[in-house]
Short mmCIF file of C-alpha atoms and ligand atoms in Angstrom, two decimals:
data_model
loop_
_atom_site.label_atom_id
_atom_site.label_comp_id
_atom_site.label_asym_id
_atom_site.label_seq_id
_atom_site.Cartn_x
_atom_site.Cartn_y
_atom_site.Cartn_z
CA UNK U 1 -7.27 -43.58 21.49
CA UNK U 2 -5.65 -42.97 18.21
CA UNK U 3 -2.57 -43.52 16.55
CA UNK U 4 -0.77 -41.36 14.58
CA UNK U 5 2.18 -41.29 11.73
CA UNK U 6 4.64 -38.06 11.75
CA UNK U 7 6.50 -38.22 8.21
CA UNK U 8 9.71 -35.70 8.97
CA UNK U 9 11.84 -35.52 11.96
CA UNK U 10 13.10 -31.75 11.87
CA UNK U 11 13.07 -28.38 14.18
CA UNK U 12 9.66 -28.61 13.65
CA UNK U 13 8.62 -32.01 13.87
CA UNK U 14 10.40 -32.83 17.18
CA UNK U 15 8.39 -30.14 18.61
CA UNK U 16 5.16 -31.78 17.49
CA UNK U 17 5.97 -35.05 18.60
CA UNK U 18 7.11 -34.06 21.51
CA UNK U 19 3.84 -32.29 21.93
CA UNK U 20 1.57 -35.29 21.25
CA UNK U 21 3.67 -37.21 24.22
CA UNK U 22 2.00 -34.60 26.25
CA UNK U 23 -1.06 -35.01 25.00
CA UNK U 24 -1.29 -38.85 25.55
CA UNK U 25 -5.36 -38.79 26.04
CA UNK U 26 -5.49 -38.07 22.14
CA UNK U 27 -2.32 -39.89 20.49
CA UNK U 28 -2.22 -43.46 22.32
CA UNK U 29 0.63 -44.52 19.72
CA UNK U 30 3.02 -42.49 17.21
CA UNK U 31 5.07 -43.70 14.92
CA UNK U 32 8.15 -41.19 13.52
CA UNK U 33 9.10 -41.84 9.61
CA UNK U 34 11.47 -39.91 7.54
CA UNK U 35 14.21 -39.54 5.77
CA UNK U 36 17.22 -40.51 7.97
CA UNK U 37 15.74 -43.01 10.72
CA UNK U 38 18.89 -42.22 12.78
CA UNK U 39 17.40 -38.68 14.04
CA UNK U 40 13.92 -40.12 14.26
CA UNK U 41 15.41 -43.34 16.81
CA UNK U 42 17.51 -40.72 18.78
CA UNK U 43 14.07 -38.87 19.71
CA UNK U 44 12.32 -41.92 20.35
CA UNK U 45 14.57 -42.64 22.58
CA UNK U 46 15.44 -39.49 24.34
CA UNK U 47 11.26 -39.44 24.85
CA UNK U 48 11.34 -42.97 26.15
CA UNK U 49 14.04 -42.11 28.66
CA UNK U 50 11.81 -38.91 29.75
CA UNK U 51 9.11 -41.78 30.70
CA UNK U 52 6.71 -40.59 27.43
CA UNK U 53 3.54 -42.57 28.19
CA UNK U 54 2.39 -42.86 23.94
CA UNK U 55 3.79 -46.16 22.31
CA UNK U 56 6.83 -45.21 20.07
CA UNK U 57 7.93 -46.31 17.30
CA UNK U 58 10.26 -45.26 13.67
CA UNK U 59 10.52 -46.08 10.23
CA UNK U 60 12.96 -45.08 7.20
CA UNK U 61 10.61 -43.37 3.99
CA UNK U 62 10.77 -41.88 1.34
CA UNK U 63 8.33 -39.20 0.99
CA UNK U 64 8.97 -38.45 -2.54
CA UNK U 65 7.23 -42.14 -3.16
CA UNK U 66 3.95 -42.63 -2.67
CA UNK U 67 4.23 -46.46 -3.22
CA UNK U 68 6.58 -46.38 -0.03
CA UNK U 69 4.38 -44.02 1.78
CA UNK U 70 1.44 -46.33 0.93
CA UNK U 71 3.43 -49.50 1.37
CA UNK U 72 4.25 -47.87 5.23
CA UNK U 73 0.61 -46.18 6.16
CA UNK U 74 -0.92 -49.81 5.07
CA UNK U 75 1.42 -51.72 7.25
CA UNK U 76 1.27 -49.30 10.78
CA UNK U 77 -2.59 -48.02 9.76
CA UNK U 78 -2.83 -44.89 11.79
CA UNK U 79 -5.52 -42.69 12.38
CA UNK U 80 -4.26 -39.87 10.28
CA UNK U 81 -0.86 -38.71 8.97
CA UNK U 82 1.08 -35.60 9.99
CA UNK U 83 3.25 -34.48 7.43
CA UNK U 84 5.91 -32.41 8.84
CA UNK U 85 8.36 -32.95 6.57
CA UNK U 86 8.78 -30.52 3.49
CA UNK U 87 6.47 -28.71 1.21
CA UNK U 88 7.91 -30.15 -1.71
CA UNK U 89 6.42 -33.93 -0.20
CA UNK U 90 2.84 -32.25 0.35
CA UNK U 91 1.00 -34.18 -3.06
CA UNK U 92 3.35 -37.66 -2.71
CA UNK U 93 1.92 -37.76 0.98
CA UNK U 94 -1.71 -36.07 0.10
CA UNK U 95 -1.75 -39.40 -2.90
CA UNK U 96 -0.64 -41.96 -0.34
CA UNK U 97 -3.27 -40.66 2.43
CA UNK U 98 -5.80 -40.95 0.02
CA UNK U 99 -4.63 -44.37 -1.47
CA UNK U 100 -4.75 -45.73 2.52
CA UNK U 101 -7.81 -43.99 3.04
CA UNK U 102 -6.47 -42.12 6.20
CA UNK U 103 -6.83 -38.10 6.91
CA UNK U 104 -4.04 -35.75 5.95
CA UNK U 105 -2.54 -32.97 7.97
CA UNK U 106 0.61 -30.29 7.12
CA UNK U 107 1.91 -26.95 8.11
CA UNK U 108 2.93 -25.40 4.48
CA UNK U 109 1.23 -25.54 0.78
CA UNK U 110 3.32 -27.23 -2.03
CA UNK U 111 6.09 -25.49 -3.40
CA UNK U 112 8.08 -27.76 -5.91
CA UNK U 113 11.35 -28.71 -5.74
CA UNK U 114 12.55 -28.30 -8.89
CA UNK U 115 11.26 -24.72 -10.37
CA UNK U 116 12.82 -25.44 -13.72
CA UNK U 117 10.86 -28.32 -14.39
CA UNK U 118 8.90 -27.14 -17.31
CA UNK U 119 5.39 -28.91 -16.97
CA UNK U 120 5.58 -27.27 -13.96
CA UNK U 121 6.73 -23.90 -15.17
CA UNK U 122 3.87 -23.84 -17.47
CA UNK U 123 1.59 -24.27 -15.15
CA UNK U 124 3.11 -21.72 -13.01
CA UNK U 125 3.77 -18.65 -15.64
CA UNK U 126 -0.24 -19.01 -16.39
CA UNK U 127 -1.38 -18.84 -13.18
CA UNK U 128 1.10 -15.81 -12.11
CA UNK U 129 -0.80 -14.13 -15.15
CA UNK U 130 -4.55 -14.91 -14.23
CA UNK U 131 -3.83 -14.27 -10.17
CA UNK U 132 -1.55 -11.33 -10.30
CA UNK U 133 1.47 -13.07 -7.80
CA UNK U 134 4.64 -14.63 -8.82
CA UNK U 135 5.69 -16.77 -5.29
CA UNK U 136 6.06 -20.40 -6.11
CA UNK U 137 4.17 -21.70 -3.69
CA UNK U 138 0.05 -21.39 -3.80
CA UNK U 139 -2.82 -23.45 -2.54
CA UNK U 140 -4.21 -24.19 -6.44
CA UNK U 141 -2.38 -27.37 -5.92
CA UNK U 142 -3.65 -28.73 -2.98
CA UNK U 143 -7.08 -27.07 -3.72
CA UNK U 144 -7.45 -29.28 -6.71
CA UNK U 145 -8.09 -32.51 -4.49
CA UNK U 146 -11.19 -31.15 -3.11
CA UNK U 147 -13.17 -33.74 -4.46
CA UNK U 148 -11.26 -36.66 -4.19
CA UNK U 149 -10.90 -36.05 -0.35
CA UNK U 150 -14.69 -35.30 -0.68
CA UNK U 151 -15.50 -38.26 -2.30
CA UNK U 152 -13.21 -40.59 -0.38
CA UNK U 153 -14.80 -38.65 2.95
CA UNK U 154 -11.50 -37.76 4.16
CA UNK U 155 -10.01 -34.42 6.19
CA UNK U 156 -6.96 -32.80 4.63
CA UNK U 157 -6.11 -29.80 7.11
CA UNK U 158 -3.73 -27.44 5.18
CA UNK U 159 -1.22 -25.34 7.52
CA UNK U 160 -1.35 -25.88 10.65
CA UNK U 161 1.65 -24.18 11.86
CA UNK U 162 1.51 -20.66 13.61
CA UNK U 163 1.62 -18.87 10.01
CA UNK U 164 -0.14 -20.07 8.29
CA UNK U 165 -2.34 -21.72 10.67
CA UNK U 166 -3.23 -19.97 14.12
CA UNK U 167 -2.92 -16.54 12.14
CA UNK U 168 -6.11 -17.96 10.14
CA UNK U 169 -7.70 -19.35 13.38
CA UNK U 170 -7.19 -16.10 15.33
CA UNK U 171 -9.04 -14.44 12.18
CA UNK U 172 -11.78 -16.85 12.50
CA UNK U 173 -11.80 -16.27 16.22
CA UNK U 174 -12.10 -12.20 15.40
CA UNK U 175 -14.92 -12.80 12.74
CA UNK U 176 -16.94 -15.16 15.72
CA UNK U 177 -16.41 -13.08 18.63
CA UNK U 178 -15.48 -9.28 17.77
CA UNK U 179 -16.45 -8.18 14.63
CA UNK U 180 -19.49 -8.42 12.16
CA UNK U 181 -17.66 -6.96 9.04
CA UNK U 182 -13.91 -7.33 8.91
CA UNK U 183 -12.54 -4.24 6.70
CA UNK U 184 -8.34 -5.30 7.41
CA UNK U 185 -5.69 -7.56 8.43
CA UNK U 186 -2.36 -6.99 8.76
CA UNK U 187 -0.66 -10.09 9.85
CA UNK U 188 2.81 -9.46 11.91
CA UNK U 189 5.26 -12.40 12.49
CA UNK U 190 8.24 -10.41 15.01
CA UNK U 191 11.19 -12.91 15.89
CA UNK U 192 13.05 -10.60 18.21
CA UNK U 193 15.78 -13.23 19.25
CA UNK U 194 19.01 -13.63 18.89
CA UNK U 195 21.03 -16.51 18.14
CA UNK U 196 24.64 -14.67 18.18
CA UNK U 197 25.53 -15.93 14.21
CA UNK U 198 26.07 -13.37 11.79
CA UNK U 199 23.66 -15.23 9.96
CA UNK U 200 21.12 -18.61 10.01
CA UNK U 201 17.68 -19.61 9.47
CA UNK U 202 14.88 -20.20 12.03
CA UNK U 203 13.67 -22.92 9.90
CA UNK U 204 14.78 -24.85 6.55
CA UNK U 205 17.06 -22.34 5.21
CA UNK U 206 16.02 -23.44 1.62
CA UNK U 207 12.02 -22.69 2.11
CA UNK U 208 13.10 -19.82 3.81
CA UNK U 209 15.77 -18.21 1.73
CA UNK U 210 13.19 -18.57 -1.46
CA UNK U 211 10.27 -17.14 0.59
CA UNK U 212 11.98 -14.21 1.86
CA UNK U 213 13.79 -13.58 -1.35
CA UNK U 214 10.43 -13.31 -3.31
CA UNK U 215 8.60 -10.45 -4.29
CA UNK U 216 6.44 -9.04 -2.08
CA UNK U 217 2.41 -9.36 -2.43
CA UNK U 218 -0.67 -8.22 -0.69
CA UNK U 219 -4.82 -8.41 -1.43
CA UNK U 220 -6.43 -5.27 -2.02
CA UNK U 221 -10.23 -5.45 -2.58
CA UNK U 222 -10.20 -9.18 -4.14
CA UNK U 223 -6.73 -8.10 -6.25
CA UNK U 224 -3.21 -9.11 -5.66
CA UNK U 225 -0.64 -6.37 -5.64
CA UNK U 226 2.61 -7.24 -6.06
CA UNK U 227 5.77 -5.10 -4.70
CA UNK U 228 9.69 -5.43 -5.45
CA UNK U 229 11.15 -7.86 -3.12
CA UNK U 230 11.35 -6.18 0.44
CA UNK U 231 10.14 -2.93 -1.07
CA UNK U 232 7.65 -1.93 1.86
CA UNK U 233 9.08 -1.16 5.16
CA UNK U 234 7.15 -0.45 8.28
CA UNK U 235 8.65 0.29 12.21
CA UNK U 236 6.19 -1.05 14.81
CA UNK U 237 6.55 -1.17 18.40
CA UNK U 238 5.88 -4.69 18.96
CA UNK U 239 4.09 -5.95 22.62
CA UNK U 240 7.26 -7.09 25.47
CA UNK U 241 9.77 -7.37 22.44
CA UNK U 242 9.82 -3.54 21.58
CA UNK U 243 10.50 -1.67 18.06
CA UNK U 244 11.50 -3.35 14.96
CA UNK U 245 11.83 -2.93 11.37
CA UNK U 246 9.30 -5.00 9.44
CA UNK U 247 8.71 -5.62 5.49
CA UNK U 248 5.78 -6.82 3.34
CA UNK U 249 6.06 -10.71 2.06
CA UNK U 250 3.82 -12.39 0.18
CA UNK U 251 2.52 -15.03 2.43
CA UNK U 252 0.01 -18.47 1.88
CA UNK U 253 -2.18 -17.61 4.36
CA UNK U 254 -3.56 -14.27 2.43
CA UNK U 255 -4.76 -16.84 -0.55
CA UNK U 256 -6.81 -18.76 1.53
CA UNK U 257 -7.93 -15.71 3.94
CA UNK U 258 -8.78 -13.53 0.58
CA UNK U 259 -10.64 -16.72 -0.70
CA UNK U 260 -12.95 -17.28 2.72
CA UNK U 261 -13.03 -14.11 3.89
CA UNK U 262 -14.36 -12.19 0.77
CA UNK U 263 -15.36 -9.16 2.78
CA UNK U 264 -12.02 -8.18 3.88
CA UNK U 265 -10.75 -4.91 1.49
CA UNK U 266 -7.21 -5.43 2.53
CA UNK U 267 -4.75 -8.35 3.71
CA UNK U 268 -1.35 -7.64 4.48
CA UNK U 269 1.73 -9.85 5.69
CA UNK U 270 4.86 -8.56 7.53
CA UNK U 271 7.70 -10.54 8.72
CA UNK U 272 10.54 -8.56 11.01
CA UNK U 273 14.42 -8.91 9.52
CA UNK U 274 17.48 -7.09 10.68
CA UNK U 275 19.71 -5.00 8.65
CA UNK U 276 22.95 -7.57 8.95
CA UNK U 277 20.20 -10.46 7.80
CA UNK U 278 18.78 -8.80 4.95
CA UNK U 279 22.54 -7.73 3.88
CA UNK U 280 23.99 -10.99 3.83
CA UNK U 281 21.09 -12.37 2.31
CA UNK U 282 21.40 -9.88 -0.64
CA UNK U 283 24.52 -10.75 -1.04
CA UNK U 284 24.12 -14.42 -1.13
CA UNK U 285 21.84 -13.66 -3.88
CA UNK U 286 23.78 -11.92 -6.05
CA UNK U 287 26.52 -13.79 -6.18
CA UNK U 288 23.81 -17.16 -6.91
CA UNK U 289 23.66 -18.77 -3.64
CA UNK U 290 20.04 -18.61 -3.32
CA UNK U 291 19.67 -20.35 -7.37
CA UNK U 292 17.47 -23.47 -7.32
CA UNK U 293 19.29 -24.52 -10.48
CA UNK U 294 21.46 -27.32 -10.48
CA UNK U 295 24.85 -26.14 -11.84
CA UNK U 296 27.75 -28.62 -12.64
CA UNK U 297 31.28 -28.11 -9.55
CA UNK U 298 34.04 -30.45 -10.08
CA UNK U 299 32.11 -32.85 -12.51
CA UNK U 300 28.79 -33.04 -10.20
CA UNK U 301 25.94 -31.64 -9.90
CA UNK U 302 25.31 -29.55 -7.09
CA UNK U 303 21.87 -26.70 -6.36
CA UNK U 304 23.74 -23.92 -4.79
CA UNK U 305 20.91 -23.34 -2.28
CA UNK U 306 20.90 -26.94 -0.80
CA UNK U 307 25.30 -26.75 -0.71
CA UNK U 308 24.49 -23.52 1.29
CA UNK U 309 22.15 -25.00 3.58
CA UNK U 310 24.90 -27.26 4.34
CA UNK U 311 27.15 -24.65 5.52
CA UNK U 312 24.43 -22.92 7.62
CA UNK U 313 23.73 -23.91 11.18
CA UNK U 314 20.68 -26.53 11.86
CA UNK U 315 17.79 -24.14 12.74
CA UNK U 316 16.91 -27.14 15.32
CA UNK U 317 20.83 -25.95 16.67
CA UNK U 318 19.92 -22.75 17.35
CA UNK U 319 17.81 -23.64 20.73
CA UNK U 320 20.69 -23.36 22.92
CA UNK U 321 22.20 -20.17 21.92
CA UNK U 322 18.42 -17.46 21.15
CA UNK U 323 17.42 -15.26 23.65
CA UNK U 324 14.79 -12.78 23.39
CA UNK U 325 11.32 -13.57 22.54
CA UNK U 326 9.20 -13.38 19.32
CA UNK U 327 5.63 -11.64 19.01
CA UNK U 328 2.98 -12.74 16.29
CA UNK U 329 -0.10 -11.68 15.28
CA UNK U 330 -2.89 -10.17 13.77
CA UNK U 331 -4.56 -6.62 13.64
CA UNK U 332 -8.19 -6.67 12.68
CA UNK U 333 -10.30 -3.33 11.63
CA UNK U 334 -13.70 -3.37 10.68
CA UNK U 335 -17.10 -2.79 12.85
CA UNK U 336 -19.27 -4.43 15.63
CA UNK U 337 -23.11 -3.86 16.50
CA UNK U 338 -22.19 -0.65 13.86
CA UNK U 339 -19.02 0.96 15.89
CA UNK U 340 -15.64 1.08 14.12
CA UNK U 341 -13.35 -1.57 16.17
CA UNK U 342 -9.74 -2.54 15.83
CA UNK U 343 -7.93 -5.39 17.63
CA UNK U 344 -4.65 -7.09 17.72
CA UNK U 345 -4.57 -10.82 18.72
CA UNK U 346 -0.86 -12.25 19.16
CA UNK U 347 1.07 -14.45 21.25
CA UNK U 348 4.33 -14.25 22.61
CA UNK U 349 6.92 -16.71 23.04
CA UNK U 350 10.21 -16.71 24.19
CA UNK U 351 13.00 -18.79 22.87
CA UNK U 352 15.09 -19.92 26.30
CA UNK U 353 11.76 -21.06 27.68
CA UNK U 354 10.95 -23.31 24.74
CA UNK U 355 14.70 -24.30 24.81
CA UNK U 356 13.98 -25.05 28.24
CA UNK U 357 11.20 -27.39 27.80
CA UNK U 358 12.08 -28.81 24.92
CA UNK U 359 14.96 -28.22 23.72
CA UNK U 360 13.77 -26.49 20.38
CA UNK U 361 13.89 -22.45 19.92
CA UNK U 362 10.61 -20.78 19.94
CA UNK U 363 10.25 -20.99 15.96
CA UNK U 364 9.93 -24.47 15.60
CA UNK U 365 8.01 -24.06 19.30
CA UNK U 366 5.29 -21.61 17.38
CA UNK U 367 4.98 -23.83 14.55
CA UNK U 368 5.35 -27.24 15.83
CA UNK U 369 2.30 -26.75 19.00
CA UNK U 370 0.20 -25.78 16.53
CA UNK U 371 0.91 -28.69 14.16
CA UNK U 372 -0.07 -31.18 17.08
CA UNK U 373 -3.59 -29.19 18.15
CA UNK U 374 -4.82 -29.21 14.56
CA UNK U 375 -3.86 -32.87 14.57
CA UNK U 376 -5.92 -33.56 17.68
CA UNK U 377 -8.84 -32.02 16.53
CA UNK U 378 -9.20 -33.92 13.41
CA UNK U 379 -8.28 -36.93 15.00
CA UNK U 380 -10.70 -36.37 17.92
CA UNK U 381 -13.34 -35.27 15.29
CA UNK U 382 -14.35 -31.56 16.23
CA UNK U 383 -12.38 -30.49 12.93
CA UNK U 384 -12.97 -33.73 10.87
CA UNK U 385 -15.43 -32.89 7.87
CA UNK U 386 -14.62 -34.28 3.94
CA UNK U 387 -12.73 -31.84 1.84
CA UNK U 388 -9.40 -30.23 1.69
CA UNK U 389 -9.66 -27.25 4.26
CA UNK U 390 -7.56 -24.45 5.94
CA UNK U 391 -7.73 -23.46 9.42
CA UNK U 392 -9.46 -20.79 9.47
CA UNK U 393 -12.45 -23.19 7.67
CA UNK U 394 -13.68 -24.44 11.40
CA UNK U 395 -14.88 -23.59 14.17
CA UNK U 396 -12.05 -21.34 16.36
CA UNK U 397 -12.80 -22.12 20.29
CA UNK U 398 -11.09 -25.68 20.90
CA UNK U 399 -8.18 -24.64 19.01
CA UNK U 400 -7.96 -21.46 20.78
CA UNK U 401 -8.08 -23.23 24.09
CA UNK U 402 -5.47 -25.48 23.28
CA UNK U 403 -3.16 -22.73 22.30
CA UNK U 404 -3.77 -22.02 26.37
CA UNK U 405 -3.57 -25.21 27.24
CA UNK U 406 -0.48 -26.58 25.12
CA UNK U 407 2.08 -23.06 25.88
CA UNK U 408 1.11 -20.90 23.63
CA UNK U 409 -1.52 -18.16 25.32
CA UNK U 410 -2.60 -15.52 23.55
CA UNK U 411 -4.23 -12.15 24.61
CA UNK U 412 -6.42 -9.78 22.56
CA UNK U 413 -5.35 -5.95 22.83
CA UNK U 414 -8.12 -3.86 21.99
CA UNK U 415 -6.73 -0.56 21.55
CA UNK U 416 -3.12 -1.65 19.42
CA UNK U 417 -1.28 0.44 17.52
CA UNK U 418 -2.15 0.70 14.08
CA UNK U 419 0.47 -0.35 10.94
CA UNK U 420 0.58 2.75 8.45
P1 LIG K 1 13.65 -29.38 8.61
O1 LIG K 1 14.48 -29.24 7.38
O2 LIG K 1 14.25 -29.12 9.95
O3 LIG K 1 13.00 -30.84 8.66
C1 LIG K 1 12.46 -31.48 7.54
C2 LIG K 1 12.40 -32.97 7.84
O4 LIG K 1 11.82 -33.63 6.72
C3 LIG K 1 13.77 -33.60 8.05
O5 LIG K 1 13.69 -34.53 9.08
C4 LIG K 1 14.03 -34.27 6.70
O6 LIG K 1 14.86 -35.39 6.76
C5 LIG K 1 12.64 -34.71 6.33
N1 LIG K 1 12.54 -34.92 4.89
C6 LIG K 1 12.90 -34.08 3.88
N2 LIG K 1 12.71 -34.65 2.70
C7 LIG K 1 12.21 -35.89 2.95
C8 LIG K 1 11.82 -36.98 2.13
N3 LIG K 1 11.89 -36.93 0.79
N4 LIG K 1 11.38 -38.10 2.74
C9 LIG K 1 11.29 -38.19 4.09
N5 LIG K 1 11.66 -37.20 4.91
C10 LIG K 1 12.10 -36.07 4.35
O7 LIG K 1 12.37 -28.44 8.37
P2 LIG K 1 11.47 -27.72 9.50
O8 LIG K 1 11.20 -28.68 10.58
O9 LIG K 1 12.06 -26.39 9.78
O10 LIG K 1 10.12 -27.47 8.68
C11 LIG K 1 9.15 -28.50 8.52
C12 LIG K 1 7.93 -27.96 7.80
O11 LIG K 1 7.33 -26.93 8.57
C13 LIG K 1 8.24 -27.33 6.42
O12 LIG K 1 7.21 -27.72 5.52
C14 LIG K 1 8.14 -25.85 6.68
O13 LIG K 1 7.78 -25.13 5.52
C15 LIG K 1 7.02 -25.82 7.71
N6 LIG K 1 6.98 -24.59 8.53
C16 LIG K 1 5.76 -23.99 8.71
C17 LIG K 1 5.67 -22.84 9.46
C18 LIG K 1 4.33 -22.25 9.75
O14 LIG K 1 4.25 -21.38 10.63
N7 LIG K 1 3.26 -22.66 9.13
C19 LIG K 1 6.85 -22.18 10.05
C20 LIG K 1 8.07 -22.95 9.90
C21 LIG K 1 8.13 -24.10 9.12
P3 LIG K 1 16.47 -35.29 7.02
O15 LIG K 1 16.58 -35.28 8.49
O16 LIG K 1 17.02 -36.50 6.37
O17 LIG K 1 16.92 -34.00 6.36
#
């Protein structure tokens, strides 16, 4: 019996909601708060018509404010609060949870809006120089309210999408069951569909566009390297979706990995892009469509990133239209009972399935199932300790059986092919 508050109603959100409906012996009541309360009352009531069996209900917020989140957690007092909104509202909702006293949950570290504010900036420029990486988006943030989640004897569970978030558990889940030293992981994230546009998103084209137009990073024993942006290039054949091109991102879930798993010499990210993508995303960026800076058209102010977001298809549009199936994963090296071992755990998921039960494509699927299990565990209180933790912080089994249980299966190849 619990009931839960979902701050966001995007791709990714209507996946976890639509999750927790199926998972009615956990979440006995949900409310649905963001932004525009029109999107959030059209899902209510396209799940009410479907005969959902949690109690429903929405609110308008504003997640910048943590006086309004408060003002709406202290009036509905759930259990625990998903925030599935954007990374940018991570701190407003991480205050308000611990103002209400109630446990926090997300799928992607803060990132700031604004990355010419110059408190911020400061901030930032030191700790590119003391860590060695220049993305704007790092767990120091979210890190820092250890101790008042400690002290107030609250859960904050930081992303619990599929990566971050079942990347970590399946690295967990290697460490527990196949390997006594972990030397490497190389973390793969293939989306081999195709949505027929010459180019759109998966997900928010405006965390997207900055992530994948970022320099590169990986960890190399403790060390950040950094690379040029989409500077290494690797072809692997990927599991029932075949060979792609792939390139090294930086990517949140090596911070936290690097952090708790100390041992590991090497942590690597790479996400799989097309050549027509990558093209019209360069030249997007050259001519200062990815800028975060507000510039001044026709006496307003517009941030040519958000204008182009506009003009981009809804990644929750895309469900229809993708085909094909994506493939992601993690290769572990290292040594059991003193043999040399190497595995690759992964799922795959394919996008007219997910369409087909739920009307999302299989990006917001990935992250969105995810979201809910983490959610359930913390609410049911196998993954409920004080602190701020990631996923990969408890223990893996009950979130590896709901992965089963809730449409994502994985399997665990024991010979894979190796990434150069
Ligand atoms: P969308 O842009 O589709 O949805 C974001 C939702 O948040 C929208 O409903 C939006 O409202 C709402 N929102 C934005 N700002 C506010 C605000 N100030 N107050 C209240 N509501 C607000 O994003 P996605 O669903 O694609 O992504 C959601 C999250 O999932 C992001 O944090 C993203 O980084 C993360 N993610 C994580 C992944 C992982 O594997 N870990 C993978 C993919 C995404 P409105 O409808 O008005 O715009």
């Amino acid at each position: 019996m619990s009931r839960l508050l979902v701050i966001g109603c995007g791709g990714v959100a209507q996946v976890a909601i639509q999750k927790c409906c199926q998972n009615s012996a956990v979440f006995t009541e949900l409310m649905i708060a963001s932004r525009t309360e029109e999107k959030c009352i059209a899902l209510k009531e396209k799940l009410e018509a479907a005969g959902c069996p949690v109690k429903l209900s929405t609110a308008k917020v504003d997640a910048d404010s943590v006086d309004e989140l408060a003002k709406l957690i202290d009036s509905y007092k759930p259990d625990a609060v998903l925030n599935v909104a954007l990374p940018y509202q991570d701190l407003t909702i991480m205050d308000a949870c611990l103002k209400c006293k109630v446990d926090y949950i997300d799928t992607a570290n803060y990132e700031p809006e604004d990355t010419d504010d110059p408190e911020w900036r400061k901030i930032y420029e030191k700790r590119c120089k003391e860590k060695g990486f220049t993305a704007y988006f790092d767990y120091s943030w979210q890190w820092a309210y250890e101790d008042r989640f400690k002290e107030a004897g609250l859960t904050a569970l930081l992303g619990t999408g599929f990566d971050p978030g079942v990347t970590s558990v399946f690295t967990a889940y290697a460490k527990k069951h196949y390997f006594d030293e972990i030397d490497t992981i190389d973390i793969l994230d293939c989306n081999g569909g195709d949505h027929g546009y010459p180019f759109a998103t998966n997900f928010n084209p405006e965390i997207n566009l900055r992530e994948v137009s970022a320099n590169g990073s990986y960890m190399e024993n403790g060390k950040w390297v950094e690379t040029e942006p989409m500077e290494i290039k690797r072809v692997y054949n990927f599991p029932e979706v075949g060979e792609k091109d792939m390139y090294l991102l930086h990517h949140e879930e090596i911070e936290a990995l690097g952090r708790n798993f100390p041992e590991v010499k090497r942590i690597r990210f790479f996400m799989t892009f097309g050549q027509s993508y990558l093209t019209h995303m360069k030249c997007l960026e050259n001519v200062g469509m990815l800028s975060t800076s507000p510039i001044m058209f026709e006496g307003r102010e517009i941030v040519p990133i958000q204008f182009l977001k506009a003009l981009l298809p809804d990644p929750a549009s895309l469900g229809p239209r993708t085909v094909g199936k994506t493939n992601i994963g993690c290769i572990f090296t290292g040594r059991k009972d003193g043999k040399e071992r190497k595995i690759y755990i992964y799922n795959v998921c394919d996008h007219q399935e997910c369409y087909k039960e739920l009307g999302s494509q299989a990006i917001s699927y990935t992250t969105g199932v995810p979201a809910m299990i983490g959610t359930a565990l913390v609410v049911k209180g196998l993954w409920k300790k004080p602190g701020v933790f990631t996923t990969d912080e408890f223990d893996p089994d009950p979130y590896m059986e709901m992965l089963n249980e809730f449409g994502l299966p994985w399997v665990v190849d024991e010979n894979p092919e190796l990434v150069p």
